[in-house]
Amino acid sequence: MQTLAEVRAAVERLALPERGTIGGRLTAAADGATFENVSPRDGRVLGLVPRMGAADIDAAVAAARAAFEDGRWRTLTPKARKRILFALADRMEAEADELALMETLDTGKPITDSRNIDIPLAIQTVRWYAEALDKVYGEVGPGNAAKLSIAVHEPLGVIGAITPWNFPLHMAMWKVAPALAMGNSVVLKPAEQSPLTAMRVAELAIEAGLPAGCFNVVTGFGDPAGAALARHMDVDMITFTGSGPVGRKLMIYSGESNLKRVSLELGGKAPQIVFADCPDFDAAAEAAAWGVFFNQGEVCTAASRLLVQQEIADEFMAKVVEVARSIRVGDPLDPATRFGAMVSREQLGTALRYIDTARNEGDRLLLGGRQVRTDSGGFYLEPTIFDCVAESSTLAREEVFGPVLGALTFKDTKDALRIANDTIYGLASGLWTGSLDRAMTVSRQLRAGLVWVNGWDACDITMPFGGFKQSGFGRDRSLHAMHKYADLKSITFTVRDTNT
């Protein structure tokens, strides 16, 4: 393991990208505007990033459309597209350490997580979809002998991808890789808080041989850049991961423009349910803590609602608090750190306001609740646990997107399901039980797109990711993600009798 001094030395040698990519060329904003990229680690400015707007979106979409229409990418053989995507993954892997440093500087997440989780999973995603792109088959219809009907997948065209700041490159590749694999062109607008890895990967894509215009990265703010992308009349689809309010705007923009398709992965208020017959209290307590404190709680699937059966509540909560007490907030560049900084001063302020609200509403604070490491200049909040949380309280109903856990109790299975499903969200959920019958029954009745039994965050890229209700619609990961970036075209051939 490297030392903190060695990581800091690597940061000093790190060259940060300074341009977006449009039409295969590195470019500044059309009007020369920039914005400061602030690191949550210490509040310092990392550099200036192009503050692109509507004119830059127009240029990127035009480049993407030209690339799509002339077929420089979509008409390549599957073997050729696969080779280029694999080359991109190889270049990402060769620069994995540098990408991990950029991710940690941008987001405040521990460098160990960036190196061992985020960047490897982003690379794996590119490779997985490269390998999968020739595994998506059409259909042959059961027509009569005089007709032959086939259904084929056609790429949609220009895909606008708007991605979040909590897992910048990982989430971007969930969208970019399958969209490219299906033959589309992509315009990516990364979150303004964390643009660096997207900027660098666009450069690597050029080196890997991806044709110009097929992958464009436009940096800037949601308004005007994101809004201009979503309203654009020549964008065929917007794929988005982020907040519910922004998701609603994207739906409106689609209706106001060309009725482009919209795929949304929005917020969550995930319940993790612990029954009295839980087979492993220690493992469940570890999952209860890290289910919400991983990535500083900035996770859409964070298990921010802990539901514990009444008869084990005191014993189990003591174990959860014990795990949380062992979590030390530290410098994200220190390889020993497992819990780093929140992404921005604004997000830190939001979490602190939720903590104040929980106190005022009578939720009982068991641990944490304070801003820490203030002398660093960064944005740090210690892991925080409330129990005796009322079902109607703000903490039980609204997404904090920070390291704040609210614990509730329940009487029986029926009560647990009622509380778990009493939310506008439906992204992730989980339960701990030693009963196979209960596991089967409860998992089917939980209204969520992801259900984990006796584990948390347990599935991988082979399984679809997405939610129910106001957690959005559309799926990332798995082969299902590829289908949303394509249209089904039915073609029927009429067979003429040549013997007459």
Short mmCIF file of C-alpha atoms in Angstrom, two decimals:
data_model
loop_
_atom_site.label_atom_id
_atom_site.label_comp_id
_atom_site.label_asym_id
_atom_site.label_seq_id
_atom_site.Cartn_x
_atom_site.Cartn_y
_atom_site.Cartn_z
CA MET A 1 0.00 0.00 0.00
CA GLN A 2 1.25 3.47 -0.83
CA THR A 3 1.75 6.05 1.89
CA LEU A 4 -0.03 9.39 2.02
CA ALA A 5 3.24 11.10 1.07
CA GLU A 6 3.56 8.92 -2.03
CA VAL A 7 -0.01 9.66 -3.10
CA ARG A 8 0.51 13.40 -2.60
CA ALA A 9 3.64 13.20 -4.73
CA ALA A 10 1.62 11.46 -7.47
CA VAL A 11 -0.91 14.30 -7.31
CA GLU A 12 1.87 16.83 -7.85
CA ARG A 13 2.88 14.99 -11.04
CA LEU A 14 -0.70 14.65 -12.27
CA ALA A 15 -1.67 16.54 -15.43
CA LEU A 16 -5.35 17.47 -15.28
CA PRO A 17 -7.39 17.76 -18.50
CA GLU A 18 -8.40 21.29 -19.47
CA ARG A 19 -10.68 20.89 -22.50
CA GLY A 20 -13.88 19.24 -23.54
CA THR A 21 -14.12 17.15 -26.69
CA ILE A 22 -16.30 17.99 -29.70
CA GLY A 23 -15.98 16.26 -33.05
CA GLY A 24 -12.76 14.51 -32.06
CA ARG A 25 -11.00 17.72 -31.05
CA LEU A 26 -10.15 19.14 -27.65
CA THR A 27 -11.97 22.43 -27.28
CA ALA A 28 -12.70 25.29 -24.92
CA ALA A 29 -16.09 26.93 -24.57
CA ALA A 30 -17.13 28.88 -27.66
CA ASP A 31 -17.21 32.09 -25.65
CA GLY A 32 -14.08 31.27 -23.66
CA ALA A 33 -15.96 31.00 -20.35
CA THR A 34 -14.57 28.82 -17.54
CA PHE A 35 -15.45 27.85 -14.00
CA GLU A 36 -13.37 26.84 -10.99
CA ASN A 37 -13.15 23.16 -10.20
CA VAL A 38 -12.98 22.98 -6.39
CA SER A 39 -11.71 19.90 -4.58
CA PRO A 40 -13.84 18.89 -1.58
CA ARG A 41 -10.72 17.48 0.05
CA ASP A 42 -9.38 20.91 1.01
CA GLY A 43 -11.57 23.50 -0.73
CA ARG A 44 -8.78 24.44 -3.12
CA VAL A 45 -9.22 25.16 -6.82
CA LEU A 46 -7.87 22.31 -8.92
CA GLY A 47 -8.06 24.30 -12.15
CA LEU A 48 -10.39 25.93 -14.64
CA VAL A 49 -12.89 23.92 -16.69
CA PRO A 50 -14.67 25.14 -19.85
CA ARG A 51 -18.09 26.52 -18.97
CA MET A 52 -19.85 25.43 -22.13
CA GLY A 53 -23.31 26.55 -23.15
CA ALA A 54 -25.93 26.28 -25.86
CA ALA A 55 -23.52 27.06 -28.72
CA ASP A 56 -21.20 24.27 -27.60
CA ILE A 57 -24.12 21.85 -27.28
CA ASP A 58 -25.16 22.74 -30.84
CA ALA A 59 -21.65 22.00 -32.07
CA ALA A 60 -21.42 18.70 -30.18
CA VAL A 61 -24.83 17.51 -31.37
CA ALA A 62 -23.99 18.48 -34.95
CA ALA A 63 -20.75 16.49 -34.74
CA ALA A 64 -22.58 13.52 -33.25
CA ARG A 65 -25.31 13.67 -35.90
CA ALA A 66 -22.80 13.86 -38.74
CA ALA A 67 -20.94 10.86 -37.36
CA PHE A 68 -24.16 8.89 -37.05
CA GLU A 69 -25.56 9.74 -40.47
CA ASP A 70 -22.42 8.96 -42.46
CA GLY A 71 -22.11 5.62 -40.67
CA ARG A 72 -18.48 5.96 -39.61
CA TRP A 73 -19.30 4.07 -36.41
CA ARG A 74 -22.71 2.41 -36.68
CA THR A 75 -21.91 0.65 -39.97
CA LEU A 76 -18.64 -0.83 -38.73
CA THR A 77 -18.73 -4.56 -38.25
CA PRO A 78 -19.32 -5.75 -34.68
CA LYS A 79 -15.75 -7.04 -34.66
CA ALA A 80 -14.39 -3.59 -35.54
CA ARG A 81 -16.49 -1.77 -32.94
CA LYS A 82 -15.50 -4.34 -30.35
CA ARG A 83 -11.81 -3.87 -31.11
CA ILE A 84 -12.02 -0.09 -30.62
CA LEU A 85 -13.97 -0.33 -27.36
CA PHE A 86 -11.48 -2.85 -26.04
CA ALA A 87 -8.68 -0.47 -27.02
CA LEU A 88 -10.42 2.28 -25.02
CA ALA A 89 -10.67 -0.02 -21.99
CA ASP A 90 -6.97 -0.87 -22.32
CA ARG A 91 -6.02 2.80 -22.32
CA MET A 92 -8.24 3.44 -19.31
CA GLU A 93 -6.55 0.58 -17.50
CA ALA A 94 -3.10 1.89 -18.38
CA GLU A 95 -4.04 5.21 -16.74
CA ALA A 96 -6.12 3.73 -13.91
CA ASP A 97 -3.99 5.30 -11.18
CA GLU A 98 -4.25 8.76 -12.73
CA LEU A 99 -8.01 8.38 -13.26
CA ALA A 100 -8.42 7.31 -9.64
CA LEU A 101 -6.53 10.38 -8.42
CA MET A 102 -8.74 12.63 -10.55
CA GLU A 103 -11.85 10.96 -9.17
CA THR A 104 -10.75 11.41 -5.58
CA LEU A 105 -9.68 15.02 -6.08
CA ASP A 106 -13.02 15.80 -7.74
CA THR A 107 -15.36 14.00 -5.35
CA GLY A 108 -13.60 13.59 -2.00
CA LYS A 109 -14.03 9.83 -1.99
CA PRO A 110 -11.22 7.70 -0.51
CA ILE A 111 -8.43 6.97 -2.97
CA THR A 112 -8.68 3.29 -2.03
CA ASP A 113 -12.28 3.23 -3.26
CA SER A 114 -11.41 5.08 -6.46
CA ARG A 115 -8.59 2.64 -7.18
CA ASN A 116 -10.28 -0.59 -6.14
CA ILE A 117 -13.94 0.06 -6.99
CA ASP A 118 -14.85 3.03 -9.17
CA ILE A 119 -12.21 2.96 -11.88
CA PRO A 120 -11.98 -0.86 -12.21
CA LEU A 121 -15.77 -1.07 -12.51
CA ALA A 122 -15.81 1.66 -15.16
CA ILE A 123 -13.20 -0.27 -17.17
CA GLN A 124 -15.09 -3.51 -16.67
CA THR A 125 -18.25 -1.85 -17.99
CA VAL A 126 -16.57 -0.82 -21.24
CA ARG A 127 -15.16 -4.31 -21.70
CA TRP A 128 -18.45 -6.02 -20.83
CA TYR A 129 -20.44 -4.05 -23.40
CA ALA A 130 -17.70 -4.44 -25.99
CA GLU A 131 -17.99 -8.19 -25.56
CA ALA A 132 -21.81 -8.06 -25.48
CA LEU A 133 -22.40 -5.95 -28.58
CA ASP A 134 -22.62 -8.95 -30.92
CA LYS A 135 -24.80 -10.92 -28.49
CA VAL A 136 -27.99 -8.91 -29.10
CA TYR A 137 -30.10 -10.82 -31.59
CA GLY A 138 -33.15 -9.93 -33.66
CA GLU A 139 -36.20 -12.12 -34.22
CA VAL A 140 -37.81 -14.08 -37.03
CA GLY A 141 -41.59 -13.90 -37.10
CA PRO A 142 -43.77 -17.04 -37.40
CA GLY A 143 -45.33 -15.96 -40.70
CA ASN A 144 -46.59 -18.14 -43.53
CA ALA A 145 -44.43 -19.50 -46.32
CA ALA A 146 -45.16 -16.53 -48.58
CA LYS A 147 -43.65 -14.00 -46.18
CA LEU A 148 -40.49 -13.67 -44.13
CA SER A 149 -40.68 -11.21 -41.24
CA ILE A 150 -37.70 -10.17 -39.13
CA ALA A 151 -37.27 -7.70 -36.28
CA VAL A 152 -33.90 -5.97 -36.08
CA HIS A 153 -32.31 -3.55 -33.61
CA GLU A 154 -31.48 -0.13 -35.05
CA PRO A 155 -29.43 2.42 -33.08
CA LEU A 156 -31.46 5.47 -32.06
CA GLY A 157 -29.02 8.11 -33.26
CA VAL A 158 -27.69 10.85 -30.97
CA ILE A 159 -27.77 10.06 -27.25
CA GLY A 160 -27.47 12.84 -24.68
CA ALA A 161 -26.10 11.52 -21.38
CA ILE A 162 -26.24 13.63 -18.21
CA THR A 163 -24.39 11.97 -15.35
CA PRO A 164 -23.96 12.53 -11.58
CA TRP A 165 -21.05 13.47 -9.38
CA ASN A 166 -21.11 10.62 -6.86
CA PHE A 167 -19.64 7.92 -9.15
CA PRO A 168 -18.57 10.09 -12.10
CA LEU A 169 -16.79 7.71 -14.45
CA HIS A 170 -18.55 4.55 -13.35
CA MET A 171 -22.03 6.01 -13.96
CA ALA A 172 -20.91 7.64 -17.20
CA MET A 173 -19.71 4.31 -18.58
CA TRP A 174 -23.01 2.66 -17.58
CA LYS A 175 -24.53 4.92 -20.23
CA VAL A 176 -21.80 5.63 -22.74
CA ALA A 177 -20.60 2.04 -23.20
CA PRO A 178 -23.95 0.40 -24.13
CA ALA A 179 -24.98 3.41 -26.23
CA LEU A 180 -21.77 3.17 -28.25
CA ALA A 181 -21.98 -0.61 -28.39
CA MET A 182 -25.35 -0.32 -30.13
CA GLY A 183 -23.89 2.05 -32.76
CA ASN A 184 -25.08 5.42 -31.48
CA SER A 185 -23.21 8.69 -31.15
CA VAL A 186 -23.01 10.22 -27.65
CA VAL A 187 -22.86 13.70 -26.16
CA LEU A 188 -21.93 13.43 -22.48
CA LYS A 189 -22.50 16.27 -20.01
CA PRO A 190 -20.76 15.24 -16.75
CA ALA A 191 -21.69 16.89 -13.47
CA GLU A 192 -19.93 20.21 -13.01
CA GLN A 193 -18.62 19.03 -9.61
CA SER A 194 -16.67 16.12 -11.13
CA PRO A 195 -15.76 16.59 -14.81
CA LEU A 196 -12.14 15.44 -14.88
CA THR A 197 -12.36 11.71 -15.61
CA ALA A 198 -14.95 12.19 -18.37
CA MET A 199 -12.71 14.80 -19.99
CA ARG A 200 -9.73 12.49 -19.87
CA VAL A 201 -11.58 9.41 -21.15
CA ALA A 202 -12.79 11.40 -24.16
CA GLU A 203 -9.13 12.06 -24.96
CA LEU A 204 -8.36 8.36 -24.54
CA ALA A 205 -11.23 7.48 -26.88
CA ILE A 206 -9.59 9.53 -29.63
CA GLU A 207 -6.31 7.66 -29.03
CA ALA A 208 -8.19 4.33 -29.14
CA GLY A 209 -9.50 5.07 -32.62
CA LEU A 210 -13.11 5.94 -31.90
CA PRO A 211 -14.21 7.95 -34.94
CA ALA A 212 -14.51 11.71 -34.49
CA GLY A 213 -17.92 12.89 -33.32
CA CYS A 214 -18.99 9.56 -31.86
CA PHE A 215 -18.13 10.52 -28.28
CA ASN A 216 -18.29 14.18 -27.27
CA VAL A 217 -17.86 15.60 -23.77
CA VAL A 218 -19.34 19.00 -23.00
CA THR A 219 -18.51 20.47 -19.59
CA GLY A 220 -20.67 23.03 -17.86
CA PHE A 221 -23.69 23.53 -15.65
CA GLY A 222 -27.16 22.06 -15.82
CA ASP A 223 -28.40 25.41 -17.04
CA PRO A 224 -27.57 26.21 -19.76
CA ALA A 225 -25.61 23.15 -20.96
CA GLY A 226 -27.77 20.31 -19.64
CA ALA A 227 -31.00 22.10 -20.48
CA ALA A 228 -29.82 22.86 -24.02
CA LEU A 229 -28.92 19.19 -24.53
CA ALA A 230 -32.30 18.01 -23.24
CA ARG A 231 -34.22 20.54 -25.36
CA HIS A 232 -32.23 19.94 -28.52
CA MET A 233 -34.34 19.00 -31.53
CA ASP A 234 -31.64 16.72 -32.94
CA VAL A 235 -31.04 14.60 -29.83
CA ASP A 236 -32.92 11.31 -29.94
CA MET A 237 -32.67 10.34 -26.28
CA ILE A 238 -31.63 11.70 -22.90
CA THR A 239 -30.31 9.23 -20.35
CA PHE A 240 -29.94 10.71 -16.87
CA THR A 241 -28.93 9.78 -13.35
CA GLY A 242 -29.58 12.40 -10.70
CA SER A 243 -32.24 14.12 -8.66
CA GLY A 244 -36.00 13.93 -9.00
CA PRO A 245 -36.50 17.68 -9.62
CA VAL A 246 -34.06 17.60 -12.55
CA GLY A 247 -35.69 14.43 -13.87
CA ARG A 248 -39.04 16.21 -13.97
CA LYS A 249 -37.49 19.06 -15.94
CA LEU A 250 -36.07 16.62 -18.47
CA MET A 251 -39.53 15.14 -19.04
CA ILE A 252 -40.88 18.64 -19.67
CA TYR A 253 -38.01 19.47 -22.02
CA SER A 254 -38.73 16.32 -24.00
CA GLY A 255 -42.34 17.37 -24.43
CA GLU A 256 -41.34 20.90 -25.36
CA SER A 257 -38.91 19.71 -28.02
CA ASN A 258 -39.02 16.61 -30.20
CA LEU A 259 -40.53 14.06 -27.78
CA LYS A 260 -37.12 12.52 -27.37
CA ARG A 261 -36.94 9.41 -25.24
CA VAL A 262 -35.97 9.90 -21.63
CA SER A 263 -34.45 7.31 -19.29
CA LEU A 264 -34.30 8.36 -15.65
CA GLU A 265 -32.52 6.89 -12.64
CA LEU A 266 -33.46 9.14 -9.76
CA GLY A 267 -33.37 9.13 -5.97
CA GLY A 268 -34.04 6.55 -3.32
CA LYS A 269 -34.90 6.05 0.32
CA ALA A 270 -33.90 2.42 0.59
CA PRO A 271 -35.10 0.27 3.49
CA GLN A 272 -32.85 -2.40 4.98
CA ILE A 273 -35.03 -4.72 7.06
CA VAL A 274 -33.58 -6.84 9.85
CA PHE A 275 -35.86 -9.58 11.18
CA ALA A 276 -35.41 -11.22 14.56
CA ASP A 277 -34.33 -14.45 12.85
CA CYS A 278 -31.42 -12.71 11.08
CA PRO A 279 -28.76 -15.42 10.63
CA ASP A 280 -25.75 -13.19 11.32
CA PHE A 281 -26.14 -10.08 13.47
CA ASP A 282 -22.53 -9.02 12.96
CA ALA A 283 -22.73 -9.18 9.16
CA ALA A 284 -26.09 -7.40 9.17
CA ALA A 285 -24.76 -4.64 11.44
CA GLU A 286 -21.76 -4.17 9.15
CA ALA A 287 -24.11 -3.95 6.16
CA ALA A 288 -26.44 -1.58 7.99
CA ALA A 289 -23.58 0.83 8.69
CA TRP A 290 -21.70 0.63 5.40
CA GLY A 291 -24.96 0.44 3.47
CA VAL A 292 -25.44 4.12 4.25
CA PHE A 293 -21.91 5.36 5.07
CA PHE A 294 -20.14 4.03 1.97
CA ASN A 295 -19.12 6.90 -0.32
CA GLN A 296 -20.04 9.32 2.50
CA GLY A 297 -23.69 8.38 2.02
CA GLU A 298 -23.73 9.92 -1.45
CA VAL A 299 -25.30 6.87 -3.06
CA CYS A 300 -28.75 6.60 -4.64
CA THR A 301 -29.12 3.07 -3.22
CA ALA A 302 -27.96 4.08 0.28
CA ALA A 303 -29.76 2.09 2.98
CA SER A 304 -30.80 5.25 4.80
CA ARG A 305 -33.85 3.64 6.44
CA LEU A 306 -32.98 0.83 8.84
CA LEU A 307 -36.01 -1.20 9.89
CA VAL A 308 -35.35 -3.45 12.91
CA GLN A 309 -37.82 -5.87 14.51
CA GLN A 310 -38.79 -4.62 17.95
CA GLU A 311 -37.52 -7.54 20.04
CA ILE A 312 -33.94 -7.20 18.76
CA ALA A 313 -33.79 -3.41 18.31
CA ASP A 314 -31.62 -2.51 21.32
CA GLU A 315 -29.12 -5.32 20.78
CA PHE A 316 -28.86 -4.76 17.05
CA MET A 317 -28.58 -0.97 17.18
CA ALA A 318 -25.74 -1.30 19.68
CA LYS A 319 -23.85 -3.35 17.10
CA VAL A 320 -24.54 -0.83 14.33
CA VAL A 321 -23.27 2.02 16.50
CA GLU A 322 -20.18 -0.01 17.34
CA VAL A 323 -19.39 -0.45 13.62
CA ALA A 324 -20.02 3.23 12.92
CA ARG A 325 -17.76 4.34 15.79
CA SER A 326 -14.88 2.52 14.12
CA ILE A 327 -15.25 4.60 10.95
CA ARG A 328 -12.74 7.44 10.97
CA VAL A 329 -13.16 10.48 8.74
CA GLY A 330 -9.88 11.16 7.00
CA ASP A 331 -7.95 12.71 4.13
CA PRO A 332 -9.27 11.10 0.91
CA LEU A 333 -5.71 10.85 -0.42
CA ASP A 334 -4.60 8.72 2.53
CA PRO A 335 -4.76 5.03 1.50
CA ALA A 336 -5.85 4.20 5.08
CA THR A 337 -8.98 6.38 4.81
CA ARG A 338 -12.31 4.61 4.32
CA PHE A 339 -14.56 7.67 4.76
CA GLY A 340 -13.68 10.93 3.03
CA ALA A 341 -15.20 14.31 2.21
CA MET A 342 -18.61 15.22 0.88
CA VAL A 343 -18.58 16.46 -2.69
CA SER A 344 -19.25 20.16 -2.05
CA ARG A 345 -19.96 22.80 0.54
CA GLU A 346 -23.55 22.84 -0.69
CA GLN A 347 -24.06 19.10 -0.18
CA LEU A 348 -22.49 19.30 3.28
CA GLY A 349 -24.89 22.12 4.15
CA THR A 350 -27.85 20.08 2.94
CA ALA A 351 -26.91 17.14 5.16
CA LEU A 352 -26.40 19.40 8.19
CA ARG A 353 -29.85 20.93 7.68
CA TYR A 354 -31.41 17.46 7.65
CA ILE A 355 -29.61 16.65 10.89
CA ASP A 356 -30.97 19.83 12.50
CA THR A 357 -34.47 18.98 11.25
CA ALA A 358 -34.24 15.46 12.69
CA ARG A 359 -33.23 16.85 16.08
CA ASN A 360 -36.06 19.37 16.02
CA GLU A 361 -38.61 16.69 15.10
CA GLY A 362 -37.63 14.53 18.06
CA ASP A 363 -35.53 11.83 16.40
CA ARG A 364 -32.94 10.56 18.88
CA LEU A 365 -29.30 11.15 17.96
CA LEU A 366 -27.16 8.12 18.77
CA LEU A 367 -23.94 9.09 17.02
CA GLY A 368 -22.29 11.90 15.08
CA GLY A 369 -24.12 14.88 13.66
CA ARG A 370 -21.16 17.24 13.42
CA GLN A 371 -18.98 18.75 10.74
CA VAL A 372 -15.36 17.70 11.29
CA ARG A 373 -11.86 18.40 9.95
CA THR A 374 -12.80 22.05 9.53
CA ASP A 375 -9.15 23.09 9.64
CA SER A 376 -8.55 21.21 6.37
CA GLY A 377 -10.71 23.58 4.36
CA GLY A 378 -12.65 20.55 3.08
CA PHE A 379 -16.23 19.40 3.50
CA TYR A 380 -16.39 16.62 6.09
CA LEU A 381 -19.30 15.21 8.09
CA GLU A 382 -18.99 12.36 10.57
CA PRO A 383 -21.21 9.27 10.26
CA THR A 384 -24.54 10.04 11.92
CA ILE A 385 -27.19 7.72 13.36
CA PHE A 386 -30.68 8.54 14.62
CA ASP A 387 -33.12 6.05 16.09
CA CYS A 388 -36.69 6.30 17.39
CA VAL A 389 -37.43 7.86 14.00
CA ALA A 390 -41.13 8.36 13.34
CA GLU A 391 -42.54 7.03 10.08
CA SER A 392 -43.85 10.50 9.22
CA SER A 393 -40.61 12.34 10.02
CA THR A 394 -38.58 14.16 7.43
CA LEU A 395 -35.62 11.83 7.96
CA ALA A 396 -37.80 8.80 7.20
CA ARG A 397 -39.25 10.24 4.02
CA GLU A 398 -36.73 12.48 2.25
CA GLU A 399 -33.42 11.59 0.63
CA VAL A 400 -30.50 13.19 2.46
CA PHE A 401 -27.75 11.97 0.11
CA GLY A 402 -25.30 12.07 2.96
CA PRO A 403 -24.03 9.88 5.84
CA VAL A 404 -27.20 10.01 7.93
CA LEU A 405 -28.99 6.84 9.05
CA GLY A 406 -32.54 6.78 10.44
CA ALA A 407 -33.63 3.67 12.35
CA LEU A 408 -37.26 2.59 12.83
CA THR A 409 -38.79 -0.47 14.47
CA PHE A 410 -41.53 -2.82 13.28
CA LYS A 411 -43.69 -5.54 14.81
CA ASP A 412 -44.04 -8.27 12.20
CA THR A 413 -43.62 -9.02 8.50
CA LYS A 414 -46.79 -7.20 7.52
CA ASP A 415 -45.72 -4.13 9.46
CA ALA A 416 -42.23 -4.22 7.91
CA LEU A 417 -43.63 -4.31 4.39
CA ARG A 418 -46.04 -1.48 5.11
CA ILE A 419 -43.25 0.78 6.40
CA ALA A 420 -40.76 -0.23 3.71
CA ASN A 421 -43.19 0.48 0.85
CA ASP A 422 -44.52 3.71 2.36
CA THR A 423 -42.32 5.96 0.24
CA ILE A 424 -42.44 7.76 -3.08
CA TYR A 425 -39.21 5.96 -4.02
CA GLY A 426 -38.55 2.41 -5.15
CA LEU A 427 -34.93 1.96 -6.12
CA ALA A 428 -33.26 -0.47 -3.70
CA SER A 429 -34.25 -2.52 -0.67
CA GLY A 430 -32.99 -5.42 1.38
CA LEU A 431 -33.79 -7.85 4.16
CA TRP A 432 -32.02 -10.14 6.60
CA THR A 433 -33.76 -13.35 7.62
CA GLY A 434 -33.02 -17.01 8.19
CA SER A 435 -36.37 -18.03 6.72
CA LEU A 436 -36.44 -18.93 3.04
CA ASP A 437 -40.22 -18.55 3.00
CA ARG A 438 -40.02 -15.03 4.43
CA ALA A 439 -37.18 -14.11 2.07
CA MET A 440 -39.19 -15.20 -0.95
CA THR A 441 -42.43 -13.56 0.21
CA VAL A 442 -40.95 -10.24 1.29
CA SER A 443 -38.61 -9.86 -1.70
CA ARG A 444 -41.56 -10.23 -4.09
CA GLN A 445 -43.71 -7.75 -2.17
CA LEU A 446 -41.10 -5.00 -1.80
CA ARG A 447 -41.84 -2.28 -4.34
CA ALA A 448 -38.29 -1.69 -5.54
CA GLY A 449 -36.25 -2.46 -8.62
CA LEU A 450 -33.43 -4.00 -6.57
CA VAL A 451 -33.87 -6.38 -3.64
CA TRP A 452 -30.94 -7.88 -1.73
CA VAL A 453 -31.41 -10.77 0.70
CA ASN A 454 -28.84 -11.28 3.49
CA GLY A 455 -26.42 -8.86 1.86
CA TRP A 456 -26.33 -5.30 0.55
CA ASP A 457 -25.43 -3.99 -2.90
CA ALA A 458 -24.85 -7.58 -3.89
CA CYS A 459 -25.46 -7.71 -7.66
CA ASP A 460 -23.19 -6.75 -10.55
CA ILE A 461 -23.18 -5.60 -14.16
CA THR A 462 -24.92 -8.76 -15.35
CA MET A 463 -28.16 -7.68 -13.62
CA PRO A 464 -30.34 -4.67 -14.52
CA PHE A 465 -30.20 -1.58 -12.30
CA GLY A 466 -33.15 0.78 -11.92
CA GLY A 467 -36.19 1.60 -9.85
CA PHE A 468 -39.94 1.75 -9.44
CA LYS A 469 -42.19 4.72 -8.66
CA GLN A 470 -40.41 8.11 -8.43
CA SER A 471 -37.00 6.46 -8.54
CA GLY A 472 -37.35 6.61 -12.30
CA PHE A 473 -37.61 4.20 -15.20
CA GLY A 474 -35.28 2.59 -17.67
CA ARG A 475 -32.47 0.24 -16.74
CA ASP A 476 -28.69 0.53 -16.62
CA ARG A 477 -26.40 -2.52 -16.63
CA SER A 478 -27.01 -5.93 -18.21
CA LEU A 479 -28.15 -6.63 -21.77
CA HIS A 480 -31.40 -4.82 -20.98
CA ALA A 481 -29.53 -1.51 -21.03
CA MET A 482 -28.53 -2.06 -24.64
CA HIS A 483 -32.13 -2.39 -25.76
CA LYS A 484 -33.07 1.12 -24.61
CA TYR A 485 -30.48 2.61 -26.97
CA ALA A 486 -32.08 0.93 -29.98
CA ASP A 487 -35.35 0.81 -31.91
CA LEU A 488 -37.00 -2.38 -33.06
CA LYS A 489 -37.65 -2.33 -36.78
CA SER A 490 -39.94 -4.92 -38.39
CA ILE A 491 -39.11 -5.90 -41.96
CA THR A 492 -41.30 -8.22 -44.03
CA PHE A 493 -40.25 -9.81 -47.31
CA THR A 494 -42.97 -11.06 -49.62
CA VAL A 495 -41.84 -14.22 -51.38
CA ARG A 496 -42.84 -14.50 -55.04
CA ASP A 497 -43.31 -17.87 -56.67
CA THR A 498 -40.60 -17.98 -59.35
CA ASN A 499 -41.83 -21.33 -60.75
CA THR A 500 -44.81 -19.80 -62.57
#
